[in-house]
Amino acid sequence: MKLSVFTVATPDLTPEELILAAREAGLDGVEWRFKGVPAEAKGEAPSFWRNNLCSIDPGLSDTEMLRFKEITEAQGLEVVSVTPYLNSLNLEETDRAFRAARLLGAKMIRVGAAGYDGSTPYPELYEATVRYLKEAERMAKQYGIKGVVETHHNTIAPSAGLTHRLVSHCDPEYIGVLFDPGNMVHEGYERFKIGLELLGPYLAHVHVKNALWVQDGTRADGTAAWRSEWAPLAGGIVDFRMLLDDLRSVGYDGYLGIEDFSGQYDSKTLLKAFTEFMRERM
């Protein structure tokens, strides 16, 4: 297995700084965040989801985007993915991400699954997402780039089982799954091995982060209330030694991508700590 970084987790580094830090930490690849920074956020301190300095603006020209490929490959790293936010199921934005991935030589992009907040029935969201994924599959064939659906809380794909239900309508050569056990602490936990065995050929990528549950006051009936929050790799619920054993048991030899949101480390220290943590367990 190889190691990568999803640049959402390194918001305080410029792309050039990120590439040098990734190489020095011993990583193998980069997953470039594909999202613009809102104009009103550009004066803010760097942050994961607003003023993220390590992002590709989808509005850049081809020449400007090619800079990301050039600086990555110049340091001997691979462009693993272009990673947008597509849970609105917007096909125009999906096509734009596929085109960018082909330009940068990426292996995959993250495609969407409808968000879920209880206001729209699951069957409606399921049908809409399947229609979207069939179109994404057509684009994947056209561009020669795989689309992956991430197991993610607050969507209709929180678990391996529900994600498999979506992607099973598609060819695993073109549409796969990004398995994220950290997200599954918040919602969608299944034993890793069950999910990995179910996904089979659809398993395409793995994200590495951790989370935990903490007591948060009491409910109206006097019982304990709980909330989930992000945690450092060694301080959360995910058992990474078990995860790696389970990944090996199904023959997975792809990338493990850091996406830590705990805020425990600055970005350069995070990359070094991630590499040491995973190498000890691989």
mmCIF file of N, CA and C in Angstrom, residues 71-161:
data_model
loop_
_atom_site.group_PDB
_atom_site.id
_atom_site.type_symbol
_atom_site.label_atom_id
_atom_site.label_comp_id
_atom_site.label_asym_id
_atom_site.label_seq_id
_atom_site.Cartn_x
_atom_site.Cartn_y
_atom_site.Cartn_z
ATOM 1 N N ILE A 71 4.354 20.465 -10.737
ATOM 2 C CA ILE A 71 5.054 20.518 -9.456
ATOM 3 C C ILE A 71 4.964 19.191 -8.712
ATOM 4 N N THR A 72 3.883 18.454 -8.914
ATOM 5 C CA THR A 72 3.747 17.147 -8.264
ATOM 6 C C THR A 72 4.753 16.165 -8.832
ATOM 7 N N GLU A 73 4.779 16.037 -10.135
ATOM 8 C CA GLU A 73 5.651 15.065 -10.778
ATOM 9 C C GLU A 73 7.116 15.452 -10.675
ATOM 10 N N ALA A 74 7.411 16.747 -10.559
ATOM 11 C CA ALA A 74 8.798 17.193 -10.434
ATOM 12 C C ALA A 74 9.440 16.666 -9.154
ATOM 13 N N GLN A 75 8.625 16.385 -8.145
ATOM 14 C CA GLN A 75 9.142 15.846 -6.886
ATOM 15 C C GLN A 75 8.957 14.331 -6.788
ATOM 16 N N GLY A 76 8.637 13.693 -7.915
ATOM 17 C CA GLY A 76 8.516 12.245 -7.942
ATOM 18 C C GLY A 76 7.247 11.703 -7.323
ATOM 19 N N LEU A 77 6.212 12.559 -7.188
ATOM 20 C CA LEU A 77 4.939 12.133 -6.615
ATOM 21 C C LEU A 77 3.897 11.955 -7.709
ATOM 22 N N GLU A 78 2.843 11.245 -7.392
ATOM 23 C CA GLU A 78 1.768 10.946 -8.333
ATOM 24 C C GLU A 78 0.537 11.785 -8.012
ATOM 25 N N VAL A 79 -0.131 12.270 -9.044
ATOM 26 C CA VAL A 79 -1.442 12.890 -8.853
ATOM 27 C C VAL A 79 -2.451 11.752 -8.736
ATOM 28 N N VAL A 80 -2.875 11.469 -7.516
ATOM 29 C CA VAL A 80 -3.769 10.335 -7.270
ATOM 30 C C VAL A 80 -5.188 10.663 -7.704
ATOM 31 N N SER A 81 -5.661 11.858 -7.314
ATOM 32 C CA SER A 81 -7.041 12.190 -7.626
ATOM 33 C C SER A 81 -7.243 13.696 -7.693
ATOM 34 N N VAL A 82 -8.339 14.057 -8.338
ATOM 35 C CA VAL A 82 -8.916 15.394 -8.262
ATOM 36 C C VAL A 82 -10.194 15.206 -7.459
ATOM 37 N N THR A 83 -10.335 15.973 -6.370
ATOM 38 C CA THR A 83 -11.386 15.673 -5.406
ATOM 39 C C THR A 83 -12.315 16.866 -5.209
ATOM 40 N N PRO A 84 -13.423 16.892 -5.944
ATOM 41 C CA PRO A 84 -14.414 17.960 -5.806
ATOM 42 C C PRO A 84 -15.493 17.592 -4.797
ATOM 43 N N TYR A 85 -16.495 18.461 -4.697
ATOM 44 C CA TYR A 85 -17.637 18.261 -3.799
ATOM 45 C C TYR A 85 -18.889 18.252 -4.670
ATOM 46 N N LEU A 86 -19.446 17.055 -4.914
ATOM 47 C CA LEU A 86 -20.467 16.898 -5.939
ATOM 48 C C LEU A 86 -21.770 16.300 -5.419
ATOM 49 N N ASN A 87 -22.048 16.476 -4.129
ATOM 50 C CA ASN A 87 -23.266 15.872 -3.590
ATOM 51 C C ASN A 87 -24.543 16.542 -4.071
ATOM 52 N N SER A 88 -24.418 17.666 -4.795
ATOM 53 C CA SER A 88 -25.592 18.247 -5.450
ATOM 54 C C SER A 88 -25.939 17.487 -6.724
ATOM 55 N N LEU A 89 -25.070 16.532 -7.110
ATOM 56 C CA LEU A 89 -25.273 15.683 -8.300
ATOM 57 C C LEU A 89 -25.287 16.523 -9.586
ATOM 58 N N ASN A 90 -24.495 17.565 -9.623
ATOM 59 C CA ASN A 90 -24.422 18.460 -10.776
ATOM 60 C C ASN A 90 -23.538 17.831 -11.849
ATOM 61 N N LEU A 91 -24.118 17.509 -12.998
ATOM 62 C CA LEU A 91 -23.380 16.821 -14.048
ATOM 63 C C LEU A 91 -22.371 17.731 -14.742
ATOM 64 N N GLU A 92 -22.678 19.015 -14.864
ATOM 65 C CA GLU A 92 -21.730 19.945 -15.480
ATOM 66 C C GLU A 92 -20.461 20.046 -14.629
ATOM 67 N N GLU A 93 -20.631 20.151 -13.320
ATOM 68 C CA GLU A 93 -19.473 20.212 -12.437
ATOM 69 C C GLU A 93 -18.718 18.885 -12.442
ATOM 70 N N THR A 94 -19.429 17.791 -12.551
ATOM 71 C CA THR A 94 -18.786 16.478 -12.619
ATOM 72 C C THR A 94 -17.939 16.358 -13.866
ATOM 73 N N ASP A 95 -18.469 16.796 -14.998
ATOM 74 C CA ASP A 95 -17.709 16.765 -16.240
ATOM 75 C C ASP A 95 -16.449 17.626 -16.130
ATOM 76 N N ARG A 96 -16.577 18.792 -15.496
ATOM 77 C CA ARG A 96 -15.426 19.684 -15.320
ATOM 78 C C ARG A 96 -14.328 18.991 -14.500
ATOM 79 N N ALA A 97 -14.726 18.256 -13.479
ATOM 80 C CA ALA A 97 -13.748 17.555 -12.653
ATOM 81 C C ALA A 97 -13.086 16.417 -13.419
ATOM 82 N N PHE A 98 -13.853 15.687 -14.216
ATOM 83 C CA PHE A 98 -13.265 14.631 -15.034
ATOM 84 C C PHE A 98 -12.247 15.210 -16.021
ATOM 85 N N ARG A 99 -12.592 16.332 -16.645
ATOM 86 C CA ARG A 99 -11.672 16.951 -17.599
ATOM 87 C C ARG A 99 -10.383 17.389 -16.909
ATOM 88 N N ALA A 100 -10.518 17.955 -15.710
ATOM 89 C CA ALA A 100 -9.329 18.377 -14.961
ATOM 90 C C ALA A 100 -8.470 17.167 -14.584
ATOM 91 N N ALA A 101 -9.119 16.073 -14.186
ATOM 92 C CA ALA A 101 -8.376 14.876 -13.809
ATOM 93 C C ALA A 101 -7.583 14.320 -14.990
ATOM 94 N N ARG A 102 -8.195 14.308 -16.156
ATOM 95 C CA ARG A 102 -7.467 13.832 -17.340
ATOM 96 C C ARG A 102 -6.283 14.744 -17.642
ATOM 97 N N LEU A 103 -6.484 16.045 -17.521
ATOM 98 C CA LEU A 103 -5.410 17.003 -17.780
ATOM 99 C C LEU A 103 -4.240 16.785 -16.825
ATOM 100 N N LEU A 104 -4.548 16.498 -15.557
ATOM 101 C CA LEU A 104 -3.504 16.357 -14.550
ATOM 102 C C LEU A 104 -2.945 14.936 -14.455
ATOM 103 N N GLY A 105 -3.525 14.004 -15.201
ATOM 104 C CA GLY A 105 -3.048 12.630 -15.154
ATOM 105 C C GLY A 105 -3.474 11.874 -13.906
ATOM 106 N N ALA A 106 -4.603 12.283 -13.307
ATOM 107 C CA ALA A 106 -5.092 11.622 -12.095
ATOM 108 C C ALA A 106 -5.767 10.300 -12.427
ATOM 109 N N LYS A 107 -5.815 9.418 -11.442
ATOM 110 C CA LYS A 107 -6.444 8.113 -11.622
ATOM 111 C C LYS A 107 -7.952 8.165 -11.391
ATOM 112 N N MET A 108 -8.408 9.133 -10.566
ATOM 113 C CA MET A 108 -9.812 9.111 -10.150
ATOM 114 C C MET A 108 -10.273 10.505 -9.769
ATOM 115 N N ILE A 109 -11.610 10.654 -9.700
ATOM 116 C CA ILE A 109 -12.223 11.806 -9.058
ATOM 117 C C ILE A 109 -13.262 11.280 -8.071
ATOM 118 N N ARG A 110 -13.610 12.123 -7.094
ATOM 119 C CA ARG A 110 -14.711 11.779 -6.196
ATOM 120 C C ARG A 110 -16.008 12.278 -6.817
ATOM 121 N N VAL A 111 -16.936 11.360 -7.050
ATOM 122 C CA VAL A 111 -18.253 11.741 -7.554
ATOM 123 C C VAL A 111 -19.216 11.842 -6.376
ATOM 124 N N GLY A 112 -20.472 12.187 -6.656
ATOM 125 C CA GLY A 112 -21.390 12.528 -5.583
ATOM 126 C C GLY A 112 -22.351 11.429 -5.171
ATOM 127 N N ALA A 113 -22.901 11.606 -3.986
ATOM 128 C CA ALA A 113 -24.067 10.870 -3.506
ATOM 129 C C ALA A 113 -24.928 11.898 -2.784
ATOM 130 N N ALA A 114 -26.211 11.838 -2.976
ATOM 131 C CA ALA A 114 -27.093 12.861 -2.415
ATOM 132 C C ALA A 114 -26.938 12.982 -0.908
ATOM 133 N N GLY A 115 -26.996 14.220 -0.420
ATOM 134 C CA GLY A 115 -27.009 14.445 1.011
ATOM 135 C C GLY A 115 -28.336 13.998 1.613
ATOM 136 N N TYR A 116 -28.306 13.708 2.904
ATOM 137 C CA TYR A 116 -29.529 13.259 3.578
ATOM 138 C C TYR A 116 -29.711 14.003 4.889
ATOM 139 N N ASP A 117 -30.846 14.718 5.015
ATOM 140 C CA ASP A 117 -31.169 15.397 6.267
ATOM 141 C C ASP A 117 -32.575 15.044 6.761
ATOM 142 N N GLY A 118 -33.194 14.073 6.118
ATOM 143 C CA GLY A 118 -34.511 13.628 6.531
ATOM 144 C C GLY A 118 -35.668 14.357 5.880
ATOM 145 N N SER A 119 -35.388 15.412 5.117
ATOM 146 C CA SER A 119 -36.470 16.195 4.525
ATOM 147 C C SER A 119 -36.996 15.587 3.222
ATOM 148 N N THR A 120 -36.167 14.828 2.523
ATOM 149 C CA THR A 120 -36.573 14.155 1.281
ATOM 150 C C THR A 120 -36.454 12.659 1.495
ATOM 151 N N PRO A 121 -37.454 11.874 1.131
ATOM 152 C CA PRO A 121 -37.396 10.431 1.372
ATOM 153 C C PRO A 121 -36.190 9.780 0.696
ATOM 154 N N TYR A 122 -35.604 8.829 1.397
ATOM 155 C CA TYR A 122 -34.454 8.100 0.847
ATOM 156 C C TYR A 122 -34.712 7.522 -0.534
ATOM 157 N N PRO A 123 -35.862 6.874 -0.809
ATOM 158 C CA PRO A 123 -36.052 6.295 -2.146
ATOM 159 C C PRO A 123 -35.904 7.322 -3.276
ATOM 160 N N GLU A 124 -36.375 8.544 -3.052
ATOM 161 C CA GLU A 124 -36.221 9.584 -4.080
ATOM 162 C C GLU A 124 -34.753 9.937 -4.284
ATOM 163 N N LEU A 125 -34.029 10.087 -3.195
ATOM 164 C CA LEU A 125 -32.612 10.424 -3.286
ATOM 165 C C LEU A 125 -31.813 9.280 -3.909
ATOM 166 N N TYR A 126 -32.203 8.061 -3.577
ATOM 167 C CA TYR A 126 -31.531 6.891 -4.149
ATOM 168 C C TYR A 126 -31.687 6.855 -5.668
ATOM 169 N N GLU A 127 -32.909 7.029 -6.144
ATOM 170 C CA GLU A 127 -33.138 6.986 -7.592
ATOM 171 C C GLU A 127 -32.387 8.116 -8.300
ATOM 172 N N ALA A 128 -32.388 9.305 -7.701
ATOM 173 C CA ALA A 128 -31.680 10.432 -8.309
ATOM 174 C C ALA A 128 -30.177 10.173 -8.362
ATOM 175 N N THR A 129 -29.633 9.578 -7.306
ATOM 176 C CA THR A 129 -28.198 9.312 -7.272
ATOM 177 C C THR A 129 -27.813 8.215 -8.254
ATOM 178 N N VAL A 130 -28.637 7.187 -8.383
ATOM 179 C CA VAL A 130 -28.344 6.128 -9.360
ATOM 180 C C VAL A 130 -28.345 6.704 -10.774
ATOM 181 N N ARG A 131 -29.322 7.563 -11.088
ATOM 182 C CA ARG A 131 -29.334 8.199 -12.413
ATOM 183 C C ARG A 131 -28.069 9.017 -12.622
ATOM 184 N N TYR A 132 -27.682 9.759 -11.601
ATOM 185 C CA TYR A 132 -26.457 10.560 -11.681
ATOM 186 C C TYR A 132 -25.231 9.669 -11.898
ATOM 187 N N LEU A 133 -25.134 8.567 -11.144
ATOM 188 C CA LEU A 133 -23.963 7.701 -11.253
ATOM 189 C C LEU A 133 -23.869 7.025 -12.616
ATOM 190 N N LYS A 134 -25.010 6.730 -13.222
ATOM 191 C CA LYS A 134 -24.967 6.165 -14.572
ATOM 192 C C LYS A 134 -24.387 7.173 -15.572
ATOM 193 N N GLU A 135 -24.726 8.452 -15.381
ATOM 194 C CA GLU A 135 -24.134 9.494 -16.221
ATOM 195 C C GLU A 135 -22.661 9.672 -15.894
ATOM 196 N N ALA A 136 -22.308 9.608 -14.615
ATOM 197 C CA ALA A 136 -20.901 9.702 -14.229
ATOM 198 C C ALA A 136 -20.097 8.533 -14.796
ATOM 199 N N GLU A 137 -20.721 7.359 -14.842
ATOM 200 C CA GLU A 137 -20.061 6.194 -15.432
ATOM 201 C C GLU A 137 -19.778 6.434 -16.909
ATOM 202 N N ARG A 138 -20.739 7.027 -17.603
ATOM 203 C CA ARG A 138 -20.526 7.343 -19.019
ATOM 204 C C ARG A 138 -19.339 8.299 -19.181
ATOM 205 N N MET A 139 -19.255 9.307 -18.313
ATOM 206 C CA MET A 139 -18.123 10.244 -18.364
ATOM 207 C C MET A 139 -16.807 9.540 -18.042
ATOM 208 N N ALA A 140 -16.841 8.652 -17.060
ATOM 209 C CA ALA A 140 -15.632 7.928 -16.678
ATOM 210 C C ALA A 140 -15.082 7.126 -17.858
ATOM 211 N N LYS A 141 -15.970 6.491 -18.607
ATOM 212 C CA LYS A 141 -15.541 5.757 -19.799
ATOM 213 C C LYS A 141 -14.964 6.705 -20.835
ATOM 214 N N GLN A 142 -15.610 7.857 -21.002
ATOM 215 C CA GLN A 142 -15.171 8.840 -21.985
ATOM 216 C C GLN A 142 -13.777 9.371 -21.663
ATOM 217 N N TYR A 143 -13.538 9.676 -20.391
ATOM 218 C CA TYR A 143 -12.275 10.319 -20.001
ATOM 219 C C TYR A 143 -11.198 9.327 -19.566
ATOM 220 N N GLY A 144 -11.572 8.070 -19.329
ATOM 221 C CA GLY A 144 -10.596 7.093 -18.866
ATOM 222 C C GLY A 144 -10.169 7.322 -17.423
ATOM 223 N N ILE A 145 -11.086 7.866 -16.606
ATOM 224 C CA ILE A 145 -10.828 8.195 -15.205
ATOM 225 C C ILE A 145 -11.923 7.554 -14.352
ATOM 226 N N LYS A 146 -11.552 6.930 -13.247
ATOM 227 C CA LYS A 146 -12.554 6.303 -12.385
ATOM 228 C C LYS A 146 -13.237 7.346 -11.507
ATOM 229 N N GLY A 147 -14.547 7.172 -11.278
ATOM 230 C CA GLY A 147 -15.280 7.968 -10.299
ATOM 231 C C GLY A 147 -15.469 7.145 -9.041
ATOM 232 N N VAL A 148 -15.270 7.758 -7.870
ATOM 233 C CA VAL A 148 -15.428 7.025 -6.616
ATOM 234 C C VAL A 148 -16.436 7.731 -5.717
ATOM 235 N N VAL A 149 -17.297 6.937 -5.081
ATOM 236 C CA VAL A 149 -18.274 7.428 -4.116
ATOM 237 C C VAL A 149 -17.708 7.191 -2.724
ATOM 238 N N GLU A 150 -17.641 8.235 -1.907
ATOM 239 C CA GLU A 150 -17.066 8.114 -0.567
ATOM 240 C C GLU A 150 -18.122 7.708 0.456
ATOM 241 N N THR A 151 -17.758 6.793 1.346
ATOM 242 C CA THR A 151 -18.622 6.515 2.488
ATOM 243 C C THR A 151 -18.593 7.758 3.382
ATOM 244 N N HIS A 152 -19.744 8.421 3.523
ATOM 245 C CA HIS A 152 -19.740 9.728 4.187
ATOM 246 C C HIS A 152 -21.033 9.950 4.952
ATOM 247 N N HIS A 153 -20.887 10.384 6.202
ATOM 248 C CA HIS A 153 -22.054 10.712 7.018
ATOM 249 C C HIS A 153 -22.835 11.866 6.384
ATOM 250 N N ASN A 154 -24.101 11.929 6.726
ATOM 251 C CA ASN A 154 -25.026 12.953 6.209
ATOM 252 C C ASN A 154 -25.246 12.865 4.704
ATOM 253 N N THR A 155 -24.995 11.695 4.138
ATOM 254 C CA THR A 155 -25.356 11.401 2.749
ATOM 255 C C THR A 155 -26.108 10.074 2.743
ATOM 256 N N ILE A 156 -26.571 9.666 1.566
ATOM 257 C CA ILE A 156 -27.236 8.364 1.484
ATOM 258 C C ILE A 156 -26.220 7.240 1.287
ATOM 259 N N ALA A 157 -24.928 7.548 1.479
ATOM 260 C CA ALA A 157 -23.871 6.540 1.375
ATOM 261 C C ALA A 157 -22.999 6.544 2.633
ATOM 262 N N PRO A 158 -23.586 6.423 3.835
ATOM 263 C CA PRO A 158 -22.775 6.496 5.045
ATOM 264 C C PRO A 158 -22.006 5.217 5.356
ATOM 265 N N SER A 159 -22.435 4.095 4.820
ATOM 266 C CA SER A 159 -21.836 2.800 5.125
ATOM 267 C C SER A 159 -21.394 2.116 3.849
ATOM 268 N N ALA A 160 -20.557 1.095 4.007
ATOM 269 C CA ALA A 160 -20.153 0.312 2.844
ATOM 270 C C ALA A 160 -21.372 -0.342 2.192
ATOM 271 N N GLY A 161 -22.304 -0.826 3.025
ATOM 272 C CA GLY A 161 -23.479 -1.497 2.479
ATOM 273 C C GLY A 161 -24.337 -0.586 1.626
#
